[in-house]
């Protein structure tokens, strides 16, 4: 199936919230990691989301070119073609974008989508994230309001973050302190400024102890009940059950029961990067260890071309990453839920 239309993406999110499941949002940095994500979704019979961060987009443009817009646009064009070969719907998303990179990443991409829509085409991406966690809440929401208007005009969904995710991702560092927990007041203020869809659809990363990076299960102190409290308080004021479409960031090391609780409270998208990075690299390392004499010209020998052909270890890496994507679908209850069934 092709990349999801704006209507199909909206339906995906609606079905996820109604069914208390979420889509894995897999960060990719290459054609191989993209294909691994698509393969995993197909094997799990789950729709999904593939996303690029600012660093991932730079890498996709060429490690010496480092043009985020070029890399993101190239990724979107390639994804549109290869996604046609898989029997699932996939949405394209851009991940964390801080204030100092908006003019080099999200805003130009929104302009490209607006131009495409004017020509009667689909937007380049289905959603973009504005990461305002490093600025005061009021500034965060004012920037979000401006971006939401532009996103709505381009038929794109905006993702925002209210609160702080600790740890580090792509050079963005969040302190591990009480700001890791979004408050009811923050949730109410968000709706006061952005509405509940009437000004454009947005999805919200409310933080409940989330931390980016590598952690063993039990080391991340999550409090998913915070999501329930905010949903209930905002819902009571506006007469709407689970008013927020929620996003789960920093999920590595989370316990399954914590993940499932978050799903019950309205999480429809969960970002997965660290775990799939490891899974991809694990396949490469396994190939190298098993074929040491073949991938290296040891003691003056010629090696084995079949072993050092990038396709050989690329296939292994794709398989191990796809397996981890299938596991993510199972954890998030999205297995077997594709719109195409």
Short mmCIF file of C-alpha atoms in Angstrom, two decimals:
data_model
loop_
_atom_site.label_atom_id
_atom_site.label_comp_id
_atom_site.label_asym_id
_atom_site.label_seq_id
_atom_site.Cartn_x
_atom_site.Cartn_y
_atom_site.Cartn_z
CA UNK A 1 0.00 0.00 0.00
CA UNK A 2 1.17 3.56 -0.51
CA UNK A 3 2.10 5.94 2.28
CA UNK A 4 -1.03 6.83 4.25
CA UNK A 5 -3.11 9.76 3.06
CA UNK A 6 -4.00 12.42 5.65
CA UNK A 7 -7.42 10.79 5.95
CA UNK A 8 -5.96 7.31 6.42
CA UNK A 9 -3.52 8.60 9.04
CA UNK A 10 -6.34 10.27 10.97
CA UNK A 11 -8.30 7.02 10.84
CA UNK A 12 -5.26 5.10 12.08
CA UNK A 13 -4.97 7.34 15.12
CA UNK A 14 -8.72 7.22 15.81
CA UNK A 15 -8.76 3.43 15.66
CA UNK A 16 -5.74 3.17 17.93
CA UNK A 17 -7.33 5.29 20.62
CA UNK A 18 -10.66 3.48 20.36
CA UNK A 19 -8.94 0.09 20.48
CA UNK A 20 -6.44 1.00 23.23
CA UNK A 21 -3.41 0.21 21.10
CA UNK A 22 -0.57 2.32 19.70
CA UNK A 23 1.61 2.37 16.62
CA UNK A 24 5.34 1.89 16.92
CA UNK A 25 7.08 4.97 15.51
CA UNK A 26 10.43 3.68 14.31
CA UNK A 27 13.33 6.06 13.80
CA UNK A 28 15.21 5.29 10.59
CA UNK A 29 18.43 6.63 9.13
CA UNK A 30 18.81 4.75 5.84
CA UNK A 31 17.00 2.77 3.17
CA UNK A 32 17.94 -0.43 5.00
CA UNK A 33 16.47 0.63 8.34
CA UNK A 34 13.36 1.89 6.55
CA UNK A 35 12.89 -1.47 4.84
CA UNK A 36 13.46 -3.26 8.14
CA UNK A 37 10.68 -1.20 9.74
CA UNK A 38 8.30 -1.82 6.84
CA UNK A 39 9.09 -5.56 6.90
CA UNK A 40 8.40 -5.70 10.63
CA UNK A 41 5.06 -3.93 10.25
CA UNK A 42 4.08 -6.27 7.42
CA UNK A 43 5.03 -9.38 9.38
CA UNK A 44 2.97 -8.14 12.34
CA UNK A 45 0.08 -7.10 10.06
CA UNK A 46 0.23 -3.70 11.71
CA UNK A 47 0.18 -0.22 10.26
CA UNK A 48 2.93 1.99 11.61
CA UNK A 49 4.94 5.17 11.59
CA UNK A 50 8.48 5.71 10.35
CA UNK A 51 10.27 8.85 11.38
CA UNK A 52 13.49 10.79 10.96
CA UNK A 53 15.10 13.06 13.52
CA UNK A 54 17.11 16.14 12.63
CA UNK A 55 20.30 14.08 12.92
CA UNK A 56 18.79 11.25 10.92
CA UNK A 57 17.74 13.64 8.16
CA UNK A 58 21.25 15.15 8.06
CA UNK A 59 22.73 11.66 7.75
CA UNK A 60 20.32 10.75 4.95
CA UNK A 61 21.53 13.73 2.92
CA UNK A 62 25.13 12.48 3.11
CA UNK A 63 27.45 12.52 6.09
CA UNK A 64 29.42 15.45 4.63
CA UNK A 65 26.44 17.34 3.20
CA UNK A 66 24.34 17.51 6.39
CA UNK A 67 21.27 19.18 4.91
CA UNK A 68 18.23 18.22 6.99
CA UNK A 69 15.61 19.25 4.43
CA UNK A 70 17.39 17.46 1.59
CA UNK A 71 17.70 14.29 3.62
CA UNK A 72 14.10 14.39 4.82
CA UNK A 73 12.72 15.05 1.34
CA UNK A 74 14.82 12.25 -0.15
CA UNK A 75 13.67 9.88 2.58
CA UNK A 76 10.00 10.76 1.96
CA UNK A 77 10.34 10.24 -1.80
CA UNK A 78 12.07 6.88 -1.37
CA UNK A 79 9.61 5.73 1.27
CA UNK A 80 6.68 6.52 -1.02
CA UNK A 81 8.01 4.13 -3.62
CA UNK A 82 9.11 1.20 -1.47
CA UNK A 83 6.05 1.36 0.82
CA UNK A 84 3.93 0.29 -2.16
CA UNK A 85 5.41 -3.19 -1.86
CA UNK A 86 4.16 -3.82 1.67
CA UNK A 87 0.54 -4.70 2.64
CA UNK A 88 0.29 -2.12 5.45
CA UNK A 89 -0.22 1.61 5.81
CA UNK A 90 2.70 3.69 6.98
CA UNK A 91 2.80 7.35 7.98
CA UNK A 92 5.91 9.52 7.63
CA UNK A 93 6.89 11.71 10.58
CA UNK A 94 9.75 13.95 11.66
CA UNK A 95 10.93 13.52 15.23
CA UNK A 96 12.25 15.98 17.86
CA UNK A 97 12.93 19.44 16.44
CA UNK A 98 14.08 22.07 18.96
CA UNK A 99 13.57 25.81 18.58
CA UNK A 100 16.97 26.53 17.02
CA UNK A 101 16.32 24.06 14.18
CA UNK A 102 12.72 24.93 13.28
CA UNK A 103 13.78 27.28 10.47
CA UNK A 104 16.12 24.63 9.05
CA UNK A 105 13.79 21.66 9.33
CA UNK A 106 10.10 21.75 10.20
CA UNK A 107 9.15 25.12 8.72
CA UNK A 108 10.74 24.45 5.29
CA UNK A 109 9.18 20.97 5.22
CA UNK A 110 5.76 22.44 6.02
CA UNK A 111 6.24 24.90 3.15
CA UNK A 112 7.05 22.02 0.80
CA UNK A 113 3.89 20.22 1.89
CA UNK A 114 1.78 23.36 1.47
CA UNK A 115 3.09 23.74 -2.08
CA UNK A 116 2.29 20.10 -2.82
CA UNK A 117 -1.24 20.46 -1.45
CA UNK A 118 -1.82 23.55 -3.63
CA UNK A 119 -0.93 21.38 -6.64
CA UNK A 120 -3.46 18.77 -5.56
CA UNK A 121 -0.84 16.36 -4.17
CA UNK A 122 -0.47 14.77 -0.75
CA UNK A 123 1.72 16.49 1.85
CA UNK A 124 5.35 15.35 1.97
CA UNK A 125 5.03 14.13 5.58
CA UNK A 126 1.94 13.21 7.55
CA UNK A 127 3.14 14.77 10.81
CA UNK A 128 5.96 16.82 12.31
CA UNK A 129 7.13 17.22 15.88
CA UNK A 130 7.90 20.53 17.55
CA UNK A 131 9.98 19.86 20.65
CA UNK A 132 9.38 22.81 22.97
CA UNK A 133 10.50 21.03 26.09
CA UNK A 134 13.55 23.28 26.48
CA UNK A 135 11.59 26.56 26.52
CA UNK A 136 9.00 27.90 29.00
CA UNK A 137 5.48 26.49 28.61
CA UNK A 138 3.96 29.73 27.33
CA UNK A 139 6.60 30.13 24.64
CA UNK A 140 6.24 26.45 23.77
CA UNK A 141 2.49 26.87 23.22
CA UNK A 142 2.78 30.11 21.25
CA UNK A 143 5.21 28.51 18.82
CA UNK A 144 2.95 25.46 18.69
CA UNK A 145 -0.04 27.65 17.85
CA UNK A 146 1.78 29.20 14.90
CA UNK A 147 3.00 25.82 13.65
CA UNK A 148 -0.44 24.26 14.11
CA UNK A 149 -2.01 26.80 11.74
CA UNK A 150 0.67 26.11 9.12
CA UNK A 151 0.34 22.34 9.61
CA UNK A 152 -3.45 22.43 9.25
CA UNK A 153 -3.14 24.39 5.99
CA UNK A 154 -0.74 21.73 4.70
CA UNK A 155 -3.01 18.83 5.85
CA UNK A 156 -0.36 17.75 8.35
CA UNK A 157 -0.72 16.73 12.01
CA UNK A 158 1.50 18.48 14.54
CA UNK A 159 3.13 16.68 17.45
CA UNK A 160 4.03 18.72 20.51
CA UNK A 161 5.76 17.95 23.79
CA UNK A 162 4.51 19.36 27.08
CA UNK A 163 7.02 18.50 29.78
CA UNK A 164 10.58 17.24 29.52
CA UNK A 165 11.95 13.86 28.46
CA UNK A 166 15.20 13.18 30.31
CA UNK A 167 18.39 11.71 28.89
CA UNK A 168 19.82 12.49 25.46
CA UNK A 169 18.73 12.00 21.86
CA UNK A 170 20.42 13.59 18.85
CA UNK A 171 22.27 16.02 21.07
CA UNK A 172 19.12 17.23 22.84
CA UNK A 173 19.64 16.73 26.57
CA UNK A 174 16.81 16.73 29.08
CA UNK A 175 17.53 16.97 32.80
CA UNK A 176 16.20 14.21 35.01
CA UNK A 177 14.16 16.18 37.56
CA UNK A 178 10.55 17.03 38.49
CA UNK A 179 9.95 18.52 35.03
CA UNK A 180 9.79 14.94 33.76
CA UNK A 181 6.20 14.93 34.98
CA UNK A 182 3.62 17.04 33.14
CA UNK A 183 1.00 18.60 35.41
CA UNK A 184 -2.78 18.86 35.08
CA UNK A 185 -2.31 22.62 34.81
CA UNK A 186 0.01 22.14 31.84
CA UNK A 187 -2.62 20.00 30.12
CA UNK A 188 -5.38 22.54 30.71
CA UNK A 189 -3.21 25.37 29.45
CA UNK A 190 -2.40 23.41 26.30
CA UNK A 191 -6.07 23.09 25.39
CA UNK A 192 -6.72 26.75 26.18
CA UNK A 193 -4.12 27.73 23.58
CA UNK A 194 -4.42 25.00 20.95
CA UNK A 195 -8.01 23.79 21.31
CA UNK A 196 -9.14 20.23 20.82
CA UNK A 197 -8.85 19.90 17.06
CA UNK A 198 -10.87 22.87 15.87
CA UNK A 199 -7.66 24.74 14.95
CA UNK A 200 -5.94 21.71 13.49
CA UNK A 201 -5.18 18.23 14.75
CA UNK A 202 -2.26 17.66 17.06
CA UNK A 203 -0.90 14.80 19.11
CA UNK A 204 0.74 15.37 22.47
CA UNK A 205 3.74 13.93 24.28
CA UNK A 206 2.86 14.42 27.93
CA UNK A 207 5.77 13.31 30.09
CA UNK A 208 5.43 10.91 32.99
CA UNK A 209 9.05 10.13 33.85
CA UNK A 210 10.22 9.32 30.32
CA UNK A 211 13.96 9.16 29.65
CA UNK A 212 15.79 8.75 26.34
CA UNK A 213 18.65 6.29 26.15
CA UNK A 214 19.52 2.79 27.32
CA UNK A 215 18.09 1.56 30.61
CA UNK A 216 17.41 -1.84 32.09
CA UNK A 217 13.75 -2.65 32.86
CA UNK A 218 12.72 -1.10 36.16
CA UNK A 219 15.37 1.65 36.10
CA UNK A 220 13.07 4.21 34.47
CA UNK A 221 10.58 5.51 37.06
CA UNK A 222 7.44 5.96 35.02
CA UNK A 223 4.14 7.16 36.47
CA UNK A 224 1.57 6.49 33.70
CA UNK A 225 -1.24 7.39 36.11
CA UNK A 226 -0.28 11.02 35.39
CA UNK A 227 -1.70 10.55 31.89
CA UNK A 228 -4.97 9.34 33.38
CA UNK A 229 -5.17 12.32 35.73
CA UNK A 230 -4.60 14.84 32.95
CA UNK A 231 -7.03 13.15 30.56
CA UNK A 232 -9.74 13.08 33.23
CA UNK A 233 -9.23 16.69 34.34
CA UNK A 234 -9.21 18.11 30.82
CA UNK A 235 -12.02 15.77 29.75
CA UNK A 236 -14.20 16.87 32.66
CA UNK A 237 -13.78 20.52 31.75
CA UNK A 238 -14.49 20.09 28.04
CA UNK A 239 -16.92 17.18 28.14
CA UNK A 240 -14.76 14.85 26.10
CA UNK A 241 -13.40 11.45 27.07
CA UNK A 242 -9.62 11.11 26.66
CA UNK A 243 -9.30 14.46 24.87
CA UNK A 244 -5.58 14.07 24.09
CA UNK A 245 -4.06 11.77 21.47
CA UNK A 246 -0.92 10.88 23.40
CA UNK A 247 2.64 10.01 22.40
CA UNK A 248 5.04 7.91 24.50
CA UNK A 249 8.69 9.03 24.28
CA UNK A 250 11.74 7.40 25.84
CA UNK A 251 10.25 3.93 26.10
CA UNK A 252 13.46 1.87 26.26
CA UNK A 253 13.62 -0.07 29.50
CA UNK A 254 9.91 0.39 30.22
CA UNK A 255 8.04 -2.48 31.84
CA UNK A 256 5.29 -4.05 29.75
CA UNK A 257 2.63 -3.25 32.36
CA UNK A 258 3.67 0.42 32.24
CA UNK A 259 3.40 0.45 28.47
CA UNK A 260 -0.02 -1.19 28.56
CA UNK A 261 -1.28 1.27 31.19
CA UNK A 262 -0.21 4.15 28.96
CA UNK A 263 -2.16 2.61 26.08
CA UNK A 264 -5.28 2.44 28.24
CA UNK A 265 -4.89 6.14 29.02
CA UNK A 266 -4.82 7.27 25.38
CA UNK A 267 -1.30 6.71 23.97
CA UNK A 268 -1.59 6.14 20.20
CA UNK A 269 2.08 6.45 19.17
CA UNK A 270 5.23 5.19 20.88
CA UNK A 271 8.68 6.19 19.69
CA UNK A 272 11.23 3.41 19.36
CA UNK A 273 14.83 4.18 18.45
CA UNK A 274 17.41 2.84 20.89
CA UNK A 275 16.11 -0.73 20.83
CA UNK A 276 15.84 -0.94 17.04
CA UNK A 277 19.29 0.65 16.61
CA UNK A 278 20.73 -2.14 18.73
CA UNK A 279 18.71 -4.81 16.92
CA UNK A 280 19.99 -3.62 13.53
CA UNK A 281 23.61 -3.45 14.67
CA UNK A 282 23.31 -6.84 16.38
CA UNK A 283 22.62 -8.45 13.02
CA UNK A 284 25.72 -6.84 11.52
CA UNK A 285 27.94 -7.85 14.44
CA UNK A 286 26.68 -11.43 14.36
CA UNK A 287 27.51 -11.67 10.66
CA UNK A 288 30.99 -10.23 11.21
CA UNK A 289 31.82 -12.61 14.06
CA UNK A 290 30.57 -15.63 12.14
CA UNK A 291 32.46 -14.66 8.98
CA UNK A 292 35.62 -13.11 10.39
CA UNK A 293 37.99 -14.67 7.87
CA UNK A 294 35.63 -13.79 5.03
CA UNK A 295 35.00 -10.13 5.75
CA UNK A 296 38.69 -9.40 6.43
CA UNK A 297 41.67 -10.26 4.28
CA UNK A 298 43.41 -12.10 7.10
CA UNK A 299 47.13 -13.01 6.79
CA UNK A 300 47.33 -11.95 3.18
CA UNK A 301 44.31 -13.98 2.03
CA UNK A 302 41.64 -12.57 -0.28
CA UNK A 303 38.59 -12.91 1.97
CA UNK A 304 35.17 -13.99 0.77
CA UNK A 305 33.38 -11.51 -1.46
CA UNK A 306 30.02 -13.04 -0.57
CA UNK A 307 30.73 -12.39 3.11
CA UNK A 308 31.83 -8.76 2.78
CA UNK A 309 29.20 -7.80 0.21
CA UNK A 310 27.16 -5.14 2.09
CA UNK A 311 23.99 -6.95 1.06
CA UNK A 312 25.02 -9.99 3.10
CA UNK A 313 25.22 -8.24 6.45
CA UNK A 314 22.53 -5.76 5.37
CA UNK A 315 20.02 -8.61 5.04
CA UNK A 316 21.01 -9.94 8.45
CA UNK A 317 20.57 -6.49 10.01
CA UNK A 318 17.20 -6.00 8.33
CA UNK A 319 15.98 -9.33 9.69
CA UNK A 320 17.02 -8.66 13.30
CA UNK A 321 15.56 -5.15 13.28
CA UNK A 322 12.31 -6.35 11.69
CA UNK A 323 11.99 -8.94 14.45
CA UNK A 324 12.28 -6.17 17.06
CA UNK A 325 9.60 -4.16 15.26
CA UNK A 326 7.28 -7.18 15.40
CA UNK A 327 7.93 -7.37 19.15
CA UNK A 328 7.06 -3.69 19.47
CA UNK A 329 3.76 -4.24 17.67
CA UNK A 330 2.95 -7.08 20.06
CA UNK A 331 3.78 -4.93 23.09
CA UNK A 332 1.64 -2.08 21.78
CA UNK A 333 -1.30 -4.34 20.82
CA UNK A 334 -1.19 -3.21 17.17
CA UNK A 335 -0.57 -6.71 15.77
CA UNK A 336 -3.24 -7.63 13.22
CA UNK A 337 -4.92 -4.21 13.25
CA UNK A 338 -3.95 -2.89 9.81
CA UNK A 339 -6.64 -0.90 7.97
CA UNK A 340 -6.09 -3.20 5.01
CA UNK A 341 -7.58 -6.28 6.71
#
